[in-house]
mmCIF file of C-alpha atoms and ligand atoms in Angstrom:
data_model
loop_
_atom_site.group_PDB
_atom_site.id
_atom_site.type_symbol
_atom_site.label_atom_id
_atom_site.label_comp_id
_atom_site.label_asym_id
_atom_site.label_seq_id
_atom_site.Cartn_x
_atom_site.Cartn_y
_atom_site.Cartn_z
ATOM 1 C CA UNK A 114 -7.596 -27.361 -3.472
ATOM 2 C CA UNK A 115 -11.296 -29.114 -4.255
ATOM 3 C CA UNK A 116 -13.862 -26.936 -4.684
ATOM 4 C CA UNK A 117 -17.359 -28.638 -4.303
ATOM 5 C CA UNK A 118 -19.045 -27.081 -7.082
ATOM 6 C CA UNK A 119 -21.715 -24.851 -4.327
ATOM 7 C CA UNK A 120 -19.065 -23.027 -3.054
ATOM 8 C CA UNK A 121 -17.906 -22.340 -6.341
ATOM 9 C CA UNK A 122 -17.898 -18.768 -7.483
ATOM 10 C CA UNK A 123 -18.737 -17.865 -11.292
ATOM 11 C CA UNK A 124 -15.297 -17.081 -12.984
ATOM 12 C CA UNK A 125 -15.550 -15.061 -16.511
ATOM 13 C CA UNK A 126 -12.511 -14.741 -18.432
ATOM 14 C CA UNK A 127 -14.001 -12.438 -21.784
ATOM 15 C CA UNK A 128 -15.315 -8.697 -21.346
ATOM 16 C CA UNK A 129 -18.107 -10.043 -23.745
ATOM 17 C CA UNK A 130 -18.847 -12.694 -20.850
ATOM 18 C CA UNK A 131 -18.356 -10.295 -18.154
ATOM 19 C CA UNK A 132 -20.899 -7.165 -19.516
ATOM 20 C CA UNK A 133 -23.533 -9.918 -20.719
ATOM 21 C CA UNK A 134 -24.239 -10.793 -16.830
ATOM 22 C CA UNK A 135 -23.870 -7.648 -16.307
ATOM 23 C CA UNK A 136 -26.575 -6.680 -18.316
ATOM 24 C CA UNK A 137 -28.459 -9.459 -16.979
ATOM 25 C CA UNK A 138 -28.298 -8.069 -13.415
ATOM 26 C CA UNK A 139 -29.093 -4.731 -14.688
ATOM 27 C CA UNK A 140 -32.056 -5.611 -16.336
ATOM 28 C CA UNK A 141 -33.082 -7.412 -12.716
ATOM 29 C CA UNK A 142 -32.574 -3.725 -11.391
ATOM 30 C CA UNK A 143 -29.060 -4.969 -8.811
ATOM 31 C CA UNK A 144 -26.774 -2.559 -8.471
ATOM 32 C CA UNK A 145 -22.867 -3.464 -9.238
ATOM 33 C CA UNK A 146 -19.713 -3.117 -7.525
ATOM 34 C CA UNK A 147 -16.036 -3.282 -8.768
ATOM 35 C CA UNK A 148 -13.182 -4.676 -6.882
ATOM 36 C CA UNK A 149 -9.991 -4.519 -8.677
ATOM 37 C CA UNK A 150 -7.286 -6.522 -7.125
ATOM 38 C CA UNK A 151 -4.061 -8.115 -8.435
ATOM 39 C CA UNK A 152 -4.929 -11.379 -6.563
ATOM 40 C CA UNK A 153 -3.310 -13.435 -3.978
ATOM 41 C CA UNK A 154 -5.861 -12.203 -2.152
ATOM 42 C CA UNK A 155 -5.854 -12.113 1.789
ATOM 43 C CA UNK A 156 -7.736 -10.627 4.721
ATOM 44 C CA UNK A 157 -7.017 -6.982 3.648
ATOM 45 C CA UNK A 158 -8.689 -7.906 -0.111
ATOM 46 C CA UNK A 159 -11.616 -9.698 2.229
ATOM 47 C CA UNK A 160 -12.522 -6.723 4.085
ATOM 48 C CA UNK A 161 -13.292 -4.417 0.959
ATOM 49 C CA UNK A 162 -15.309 -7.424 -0.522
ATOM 50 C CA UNK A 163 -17.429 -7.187 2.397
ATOM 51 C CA UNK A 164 -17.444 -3.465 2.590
ATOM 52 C CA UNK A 165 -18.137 -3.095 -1.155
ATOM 53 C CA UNK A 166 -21.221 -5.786 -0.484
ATOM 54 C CA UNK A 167 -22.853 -3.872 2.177
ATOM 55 C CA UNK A 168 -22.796 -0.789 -0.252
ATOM 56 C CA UNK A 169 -24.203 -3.067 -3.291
ATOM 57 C CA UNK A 170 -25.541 -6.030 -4.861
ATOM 58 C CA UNK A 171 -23.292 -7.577 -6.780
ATOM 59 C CA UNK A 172 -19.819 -7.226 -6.376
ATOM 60 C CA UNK A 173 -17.643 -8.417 -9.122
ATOM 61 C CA UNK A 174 -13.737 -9.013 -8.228
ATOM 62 C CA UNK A 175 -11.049 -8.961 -11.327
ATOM 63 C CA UNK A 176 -8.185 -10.954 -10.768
ATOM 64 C CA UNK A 177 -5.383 -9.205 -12.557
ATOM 65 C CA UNK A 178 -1.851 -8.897 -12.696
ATOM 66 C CA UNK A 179 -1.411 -6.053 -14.999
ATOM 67 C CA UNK A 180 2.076 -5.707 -16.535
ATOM 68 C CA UNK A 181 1.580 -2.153 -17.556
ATOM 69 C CA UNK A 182 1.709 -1.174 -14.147
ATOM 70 C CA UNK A 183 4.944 -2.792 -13.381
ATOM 71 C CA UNK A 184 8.386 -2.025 -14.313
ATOM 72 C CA UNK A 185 11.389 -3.651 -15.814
ATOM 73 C CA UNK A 186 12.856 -4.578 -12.984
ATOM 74 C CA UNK A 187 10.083 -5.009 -10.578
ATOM 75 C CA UNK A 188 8.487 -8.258 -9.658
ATOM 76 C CA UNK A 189 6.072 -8.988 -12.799
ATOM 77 C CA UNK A 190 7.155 -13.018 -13.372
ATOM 78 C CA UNK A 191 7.436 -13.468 -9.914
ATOM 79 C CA UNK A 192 4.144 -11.698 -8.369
ATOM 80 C CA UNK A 193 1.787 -14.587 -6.700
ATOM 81 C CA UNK A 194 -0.661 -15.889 -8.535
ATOM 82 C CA UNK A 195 -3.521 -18.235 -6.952
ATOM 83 C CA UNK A 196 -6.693 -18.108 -8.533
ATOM 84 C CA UNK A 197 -8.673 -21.461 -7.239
ATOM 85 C CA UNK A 198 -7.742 -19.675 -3.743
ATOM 86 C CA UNK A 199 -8.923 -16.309 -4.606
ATOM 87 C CA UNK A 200 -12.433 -17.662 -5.900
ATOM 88 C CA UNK A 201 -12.546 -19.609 -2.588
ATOM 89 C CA UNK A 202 -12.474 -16.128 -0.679
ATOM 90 C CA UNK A 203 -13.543 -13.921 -2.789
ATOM 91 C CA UNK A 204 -16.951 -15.788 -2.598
ATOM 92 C CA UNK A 205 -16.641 -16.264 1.025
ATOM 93 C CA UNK A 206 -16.121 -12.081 0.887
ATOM 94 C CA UNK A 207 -19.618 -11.851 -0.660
ATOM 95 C CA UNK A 208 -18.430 -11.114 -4.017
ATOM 96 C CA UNK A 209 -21.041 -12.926 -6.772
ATOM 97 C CA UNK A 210 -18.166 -13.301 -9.599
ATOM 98 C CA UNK A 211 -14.405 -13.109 -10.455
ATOM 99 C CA UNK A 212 -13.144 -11.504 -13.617
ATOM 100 C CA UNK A 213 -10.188 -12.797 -14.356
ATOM 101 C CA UNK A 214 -8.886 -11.899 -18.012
ATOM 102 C CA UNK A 215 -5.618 -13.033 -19.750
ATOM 103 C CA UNK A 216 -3.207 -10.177 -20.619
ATOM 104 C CA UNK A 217 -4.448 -11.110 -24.368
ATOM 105 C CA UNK A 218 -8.505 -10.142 -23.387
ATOM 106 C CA UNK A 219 -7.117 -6.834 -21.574
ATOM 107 C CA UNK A 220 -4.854 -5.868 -23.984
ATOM 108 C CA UNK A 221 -5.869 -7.300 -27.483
ATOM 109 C CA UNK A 222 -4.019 -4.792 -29.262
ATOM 110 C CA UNK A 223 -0.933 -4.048 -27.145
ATOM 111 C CA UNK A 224 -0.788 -0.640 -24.760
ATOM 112 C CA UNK A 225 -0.779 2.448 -27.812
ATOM 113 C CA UNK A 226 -3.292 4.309 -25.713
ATOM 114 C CA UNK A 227 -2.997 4.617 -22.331
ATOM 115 C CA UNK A 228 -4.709 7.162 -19.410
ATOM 116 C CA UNK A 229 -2.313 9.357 -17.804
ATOM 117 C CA UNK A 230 -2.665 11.178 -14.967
ATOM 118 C CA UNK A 231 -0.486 14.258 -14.465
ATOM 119 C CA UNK A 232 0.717 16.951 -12.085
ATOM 120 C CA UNK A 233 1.469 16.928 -8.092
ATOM 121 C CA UNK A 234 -0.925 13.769 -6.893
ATOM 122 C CA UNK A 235 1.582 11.997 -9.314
ATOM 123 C CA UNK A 236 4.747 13.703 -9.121
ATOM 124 C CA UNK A 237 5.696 12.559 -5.815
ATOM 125 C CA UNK A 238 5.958 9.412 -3.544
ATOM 126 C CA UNK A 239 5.473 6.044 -5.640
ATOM 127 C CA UNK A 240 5.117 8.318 -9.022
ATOM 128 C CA UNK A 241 8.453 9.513 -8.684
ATOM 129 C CA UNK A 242 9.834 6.055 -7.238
ATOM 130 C CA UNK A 243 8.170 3.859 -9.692
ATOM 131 C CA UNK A 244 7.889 5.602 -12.780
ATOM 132 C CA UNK A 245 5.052 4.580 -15.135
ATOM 133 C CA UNK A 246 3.474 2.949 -12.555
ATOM 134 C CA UNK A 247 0.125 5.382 -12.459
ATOM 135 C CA UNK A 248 -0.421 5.484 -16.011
ATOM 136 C CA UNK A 249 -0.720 1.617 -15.766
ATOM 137 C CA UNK A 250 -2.763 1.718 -13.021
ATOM 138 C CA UNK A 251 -5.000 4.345 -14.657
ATOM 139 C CA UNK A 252 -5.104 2.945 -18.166
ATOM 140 C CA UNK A 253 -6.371 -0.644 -16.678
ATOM 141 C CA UNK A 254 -8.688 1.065 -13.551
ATOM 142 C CA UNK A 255 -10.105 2.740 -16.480
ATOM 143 C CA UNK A 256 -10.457 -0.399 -18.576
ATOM 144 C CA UNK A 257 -12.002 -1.895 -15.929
ATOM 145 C CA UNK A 258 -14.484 1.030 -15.132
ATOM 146 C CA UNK A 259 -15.535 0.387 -18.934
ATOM 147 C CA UNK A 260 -15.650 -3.418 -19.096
ATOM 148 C CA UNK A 261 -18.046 -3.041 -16.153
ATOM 149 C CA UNK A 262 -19.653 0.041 -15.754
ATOM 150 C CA UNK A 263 -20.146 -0.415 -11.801
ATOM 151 C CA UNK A 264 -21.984 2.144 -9.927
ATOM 152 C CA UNK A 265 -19.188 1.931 -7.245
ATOM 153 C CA UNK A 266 -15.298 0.994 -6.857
ATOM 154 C CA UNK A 267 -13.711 0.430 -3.883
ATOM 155 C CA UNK A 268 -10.083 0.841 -3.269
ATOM 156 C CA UNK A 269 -7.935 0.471 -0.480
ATOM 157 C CA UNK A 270 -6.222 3.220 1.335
ATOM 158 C CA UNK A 271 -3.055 0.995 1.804
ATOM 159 C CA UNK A 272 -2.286 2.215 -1.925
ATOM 160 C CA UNK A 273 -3.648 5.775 -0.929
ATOM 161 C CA UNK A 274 -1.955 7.640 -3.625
ATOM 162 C CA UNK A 275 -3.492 4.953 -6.005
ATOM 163 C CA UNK A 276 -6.926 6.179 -4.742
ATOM 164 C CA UNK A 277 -6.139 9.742 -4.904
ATOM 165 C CA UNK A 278 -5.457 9.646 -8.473
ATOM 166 C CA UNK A 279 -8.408 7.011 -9.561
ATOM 167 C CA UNK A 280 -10.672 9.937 -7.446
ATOM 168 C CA UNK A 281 -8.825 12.800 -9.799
ATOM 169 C CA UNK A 282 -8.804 10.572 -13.398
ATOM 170 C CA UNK A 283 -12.650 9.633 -12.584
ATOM 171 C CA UNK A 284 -13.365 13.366 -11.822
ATOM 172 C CA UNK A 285 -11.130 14.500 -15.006
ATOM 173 C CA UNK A 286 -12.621 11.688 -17.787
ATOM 174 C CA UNK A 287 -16.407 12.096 -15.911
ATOM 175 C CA UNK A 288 -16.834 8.713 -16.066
ATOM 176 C CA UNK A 289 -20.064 7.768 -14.370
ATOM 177 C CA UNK A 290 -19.038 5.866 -10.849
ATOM 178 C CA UNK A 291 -18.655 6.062 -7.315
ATOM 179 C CA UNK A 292 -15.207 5.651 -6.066
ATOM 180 C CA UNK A 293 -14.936 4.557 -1.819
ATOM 181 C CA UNK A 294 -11.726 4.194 0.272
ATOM 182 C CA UNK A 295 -11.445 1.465 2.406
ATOM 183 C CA UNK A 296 -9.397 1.257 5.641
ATOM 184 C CA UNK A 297 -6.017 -0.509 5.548
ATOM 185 C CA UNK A 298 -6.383 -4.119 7.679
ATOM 186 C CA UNK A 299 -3.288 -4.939 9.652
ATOM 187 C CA UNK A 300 -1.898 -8.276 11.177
ATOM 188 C CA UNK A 301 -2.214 -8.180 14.718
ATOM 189 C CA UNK A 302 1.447 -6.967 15.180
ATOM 190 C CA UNK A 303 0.368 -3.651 12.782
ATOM 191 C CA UNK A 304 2.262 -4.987 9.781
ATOM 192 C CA UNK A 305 -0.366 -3.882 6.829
ATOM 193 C CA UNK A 306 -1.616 -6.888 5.092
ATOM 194 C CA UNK A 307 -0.303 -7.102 1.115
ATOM 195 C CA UNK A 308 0.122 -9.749 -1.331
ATOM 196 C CA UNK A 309 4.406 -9.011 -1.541
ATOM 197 C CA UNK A 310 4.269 -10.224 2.488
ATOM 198 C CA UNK A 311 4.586 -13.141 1.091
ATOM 199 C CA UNK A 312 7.926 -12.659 0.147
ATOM 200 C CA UNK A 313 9.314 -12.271 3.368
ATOM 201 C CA UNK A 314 11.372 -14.487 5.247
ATOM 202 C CA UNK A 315 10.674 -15.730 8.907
ATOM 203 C CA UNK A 316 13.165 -12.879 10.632
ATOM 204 C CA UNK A 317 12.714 -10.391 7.809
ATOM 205 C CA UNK A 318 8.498 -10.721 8.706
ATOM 206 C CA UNK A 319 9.027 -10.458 12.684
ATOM 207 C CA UNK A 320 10.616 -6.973 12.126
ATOM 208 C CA UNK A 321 8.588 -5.914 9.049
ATOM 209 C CA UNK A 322 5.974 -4.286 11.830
ATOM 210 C CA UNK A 323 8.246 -1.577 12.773
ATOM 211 C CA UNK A 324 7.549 0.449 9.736
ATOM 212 C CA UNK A 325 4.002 1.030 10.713
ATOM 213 C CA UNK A 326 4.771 1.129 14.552
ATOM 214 C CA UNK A 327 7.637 4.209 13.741
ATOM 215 C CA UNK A 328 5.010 5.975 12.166
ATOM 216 C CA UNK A 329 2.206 5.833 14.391
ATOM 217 C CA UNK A 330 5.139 6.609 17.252
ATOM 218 C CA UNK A 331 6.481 9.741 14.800
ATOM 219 C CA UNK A 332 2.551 10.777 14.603
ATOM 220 C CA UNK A 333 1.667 11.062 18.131
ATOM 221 C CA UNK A 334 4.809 12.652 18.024
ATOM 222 C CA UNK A 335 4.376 15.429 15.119
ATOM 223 C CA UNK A 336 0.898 15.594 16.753
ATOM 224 C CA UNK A 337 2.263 16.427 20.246
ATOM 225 C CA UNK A 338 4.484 19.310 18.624
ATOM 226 C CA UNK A 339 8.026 17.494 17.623
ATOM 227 C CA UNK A 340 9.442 18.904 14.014
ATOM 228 C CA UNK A 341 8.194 17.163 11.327
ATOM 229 C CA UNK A 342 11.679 16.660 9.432
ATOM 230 C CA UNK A 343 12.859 15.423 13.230
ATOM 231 C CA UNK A 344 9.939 12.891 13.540
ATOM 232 C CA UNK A 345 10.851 11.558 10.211
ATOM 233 C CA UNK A 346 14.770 11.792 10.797
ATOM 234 C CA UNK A 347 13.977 9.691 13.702
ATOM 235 C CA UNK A 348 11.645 7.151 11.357
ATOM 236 C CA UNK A 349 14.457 6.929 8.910
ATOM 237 C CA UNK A 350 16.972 5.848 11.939
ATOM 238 C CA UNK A 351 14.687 3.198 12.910
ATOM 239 C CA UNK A 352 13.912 1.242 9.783
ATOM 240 C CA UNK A 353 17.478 1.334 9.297
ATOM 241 C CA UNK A 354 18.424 0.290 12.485
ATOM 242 C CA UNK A 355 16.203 -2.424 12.561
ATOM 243 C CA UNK A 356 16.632 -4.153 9.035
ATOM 244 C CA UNK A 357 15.191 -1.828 6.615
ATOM 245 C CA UNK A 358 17.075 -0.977 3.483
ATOM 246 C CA UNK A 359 16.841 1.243 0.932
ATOM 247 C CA UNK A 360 14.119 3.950 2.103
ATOM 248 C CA UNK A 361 12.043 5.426 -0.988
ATOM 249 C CA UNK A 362 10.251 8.016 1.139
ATOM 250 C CA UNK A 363 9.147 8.644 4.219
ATOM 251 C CA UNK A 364 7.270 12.338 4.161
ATOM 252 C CA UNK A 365 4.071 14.200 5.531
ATOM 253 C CA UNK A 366 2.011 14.983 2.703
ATOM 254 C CA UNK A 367 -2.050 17.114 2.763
ATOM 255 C CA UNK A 368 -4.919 14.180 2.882
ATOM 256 C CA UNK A 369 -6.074 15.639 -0.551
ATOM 257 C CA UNK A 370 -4.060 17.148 -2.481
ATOM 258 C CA UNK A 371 -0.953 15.412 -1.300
ATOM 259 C CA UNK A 372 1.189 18.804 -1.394
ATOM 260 C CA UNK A 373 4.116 18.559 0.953
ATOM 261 C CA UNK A 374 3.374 19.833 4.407
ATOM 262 C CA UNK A 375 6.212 20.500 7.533
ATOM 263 C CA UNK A 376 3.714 21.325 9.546
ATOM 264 C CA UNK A 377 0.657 19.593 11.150
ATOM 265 C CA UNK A 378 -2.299 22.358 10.362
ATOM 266 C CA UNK A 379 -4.643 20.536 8.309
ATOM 267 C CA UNK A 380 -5.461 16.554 7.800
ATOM 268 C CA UNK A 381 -2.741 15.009 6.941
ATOM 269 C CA UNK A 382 -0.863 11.383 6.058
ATOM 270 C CA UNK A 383 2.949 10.147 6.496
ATOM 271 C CA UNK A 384 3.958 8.514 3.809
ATOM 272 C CA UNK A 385 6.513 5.306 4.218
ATOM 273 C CA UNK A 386 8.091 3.060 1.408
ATOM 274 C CA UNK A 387 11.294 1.031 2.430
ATOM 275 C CA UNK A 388 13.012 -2.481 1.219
ATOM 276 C CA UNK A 389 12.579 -5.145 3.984
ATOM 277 C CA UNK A 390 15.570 -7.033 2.482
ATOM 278 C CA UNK A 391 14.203 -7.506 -1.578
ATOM 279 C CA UNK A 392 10.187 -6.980 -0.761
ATOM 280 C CA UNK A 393 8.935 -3.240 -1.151
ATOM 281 C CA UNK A 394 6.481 -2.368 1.351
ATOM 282 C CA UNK A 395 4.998 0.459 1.809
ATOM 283 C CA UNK A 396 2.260 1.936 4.714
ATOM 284 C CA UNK A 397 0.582 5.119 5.760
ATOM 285 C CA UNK A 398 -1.326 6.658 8.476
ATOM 286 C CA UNK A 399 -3.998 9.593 8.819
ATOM 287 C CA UNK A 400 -2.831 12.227 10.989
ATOM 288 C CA UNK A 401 -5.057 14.873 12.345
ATOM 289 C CA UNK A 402 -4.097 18.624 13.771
ATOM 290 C CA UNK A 403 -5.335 18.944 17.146
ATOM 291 C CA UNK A 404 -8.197 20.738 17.824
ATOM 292 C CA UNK A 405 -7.641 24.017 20.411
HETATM 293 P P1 LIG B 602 -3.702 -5.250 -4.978
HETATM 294 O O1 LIG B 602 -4.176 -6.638 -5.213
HETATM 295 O O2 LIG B 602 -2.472 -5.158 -4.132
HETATM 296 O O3 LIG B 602 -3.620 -4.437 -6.252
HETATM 297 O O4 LIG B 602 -4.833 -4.549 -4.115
HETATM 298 C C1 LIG B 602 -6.168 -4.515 -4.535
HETATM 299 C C2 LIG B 602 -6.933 -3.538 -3.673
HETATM 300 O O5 LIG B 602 -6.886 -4.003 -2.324
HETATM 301 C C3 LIG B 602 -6.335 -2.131 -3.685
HETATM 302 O O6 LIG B 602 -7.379 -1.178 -3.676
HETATM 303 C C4 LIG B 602 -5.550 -2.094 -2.408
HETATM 304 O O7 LIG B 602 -5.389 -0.803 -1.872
HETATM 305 C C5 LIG B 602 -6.412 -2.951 -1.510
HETATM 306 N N1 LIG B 602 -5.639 -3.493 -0.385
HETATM 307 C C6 LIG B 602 -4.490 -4.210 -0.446
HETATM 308 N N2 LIG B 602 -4.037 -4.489 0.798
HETATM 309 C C7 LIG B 602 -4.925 -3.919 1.658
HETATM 310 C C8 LIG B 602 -5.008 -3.815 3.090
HETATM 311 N N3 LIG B 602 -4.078 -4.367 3.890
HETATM 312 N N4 LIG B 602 -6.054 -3.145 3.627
HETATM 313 C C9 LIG B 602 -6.993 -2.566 2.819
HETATM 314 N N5 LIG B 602 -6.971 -2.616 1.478
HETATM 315 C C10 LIG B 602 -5.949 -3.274 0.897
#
């Protein structure tokens, strides 16, 4: 894809790069916003750009696929990579500049210390399914936090756990930012926008949907009284019957602390992670108790 050179967005590649403009915006008295994404950016991506630009000046995006969060047999090598695209929208999001460092600038001297968040908001859903896959996610979110010192960083609730445990290791490690949830952005059909979409085939796609629309049906349900363990029985029947394969988890966890929950007396989410043939996806929904 051509670029003319005014739509071009400024693309650093060095942490030395990347806190020297910094610095400069600083010294102009901006304040800075942090983005992290993985790239192959979409509409979902789009929407925190612009959220995380209402809430600041500048709003850096890194581009990063980081290995440490992935493991062995996960999708690593074959995880989408498009970064003259991702420029293209991340400045038409309203961010001002794309980091976008090698695995050599991030990790210069290989992975001996690493952040690691411990205890319940880890030992459960995509902790337990994906081991290791938090402690990446920490060690580079917390790489990044120091690379750019933002005064905010936006994350997505798509990856909810994700933000719950950023939220605990920022509180834990008092490191000096502001970290915002954003809401997930769905297709039209429901299906929650994510860069592994891409993976799926025509017929696997048109049923991908039903994962979200089982648990906004087992919701209203839980919320209109139905057993928890029989709305999610029911959820479990669905996916299967309609394509899904293996089922990671499918639960009803607190909003917080994400302590298991069977029954609906406080904010709450359910929790879904299934195979749509060989893509992971995963999706969750806020549930509320009703008010007397
Ligand atoms: P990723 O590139 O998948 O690591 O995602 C980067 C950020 O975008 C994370 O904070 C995600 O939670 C967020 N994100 C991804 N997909 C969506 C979506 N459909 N809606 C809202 N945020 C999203």
């Amino acid at each position: 894809m051509g670029l003319s050179a005014a739509r071009k967005i400024e693309v650093v590649t060095t942490v030395a790069d990347l806190r020297a403009r910094v610095a400069e915006w600083r010294a102009e008295g901006l304040t800075v916003g942090l983005v992290p994404t993985m790239g192959a950016l979409h509409e979902g991506h789009m929407s925190l750009f612009r959220q995380a630009k209402m809430m600041t000046d500048k709003v850096i995006v890194s581009v990063f696929v980081n290995p440490t969060q992935f493991g062995p047999n996960e999708d690593f090598d074959a995880y989408p990579r498009k970064l003259e695209e991702d420029c293209f929208k991340a400045k038409m999001a309203g961010a001002s500049l794309v980091f976008a460092p090698s695995v050599a600038e991030m990790y210069p001297n290989g992975h001996a210390t690493a952040v690691d968040v411990t205890g319940p908001l880890v030992d459960c859903l995509c902790g337990l399914a994906r081991p290791g896959h938090f402690r990446g996610v920490a060690t580079v979110v917390s790489k990044l936090l120091l690379m750019v010192s933002p005064d905010m960083a936006l994350f997505g609730e798509k990856d909810y756990q994700q933000l719950m445990v950023i939220r605990r290791m920022v509180a834990d490690l008092a490191i000096p930012v502001r970290i915002e949830g954003a809401p997930i952005h769905r297709e039209v059909d429901g299906l929650a926008l994510s860069s592994r979409n891409a993976y799926l085939s025509d017929s696997e796609r048109a049923n991908a949907n039903l994962m979200y629309k089982s648990l906004w049906q087992a919701g209203q349900d839980i919320a209109g009284g139905k057993r928890v363990q029989d709305a999610l029985d029911w959820v479990a029947d669905e996916l299967v019957r309609l394509g899904f394969g293996r089922i990671d988890y499918l639960e009803m966890r607190d909003a917080e602390t994400l302590a298991e929950m069977d029954s609906l007396d406080r904010p709450a989410r359910l929790f879904a992670a299934a195979f749509m043939g060989k893509t992971r996806l995963i999706d969750n929904i806020p549930l509320e108790p009703r008010t007397a």
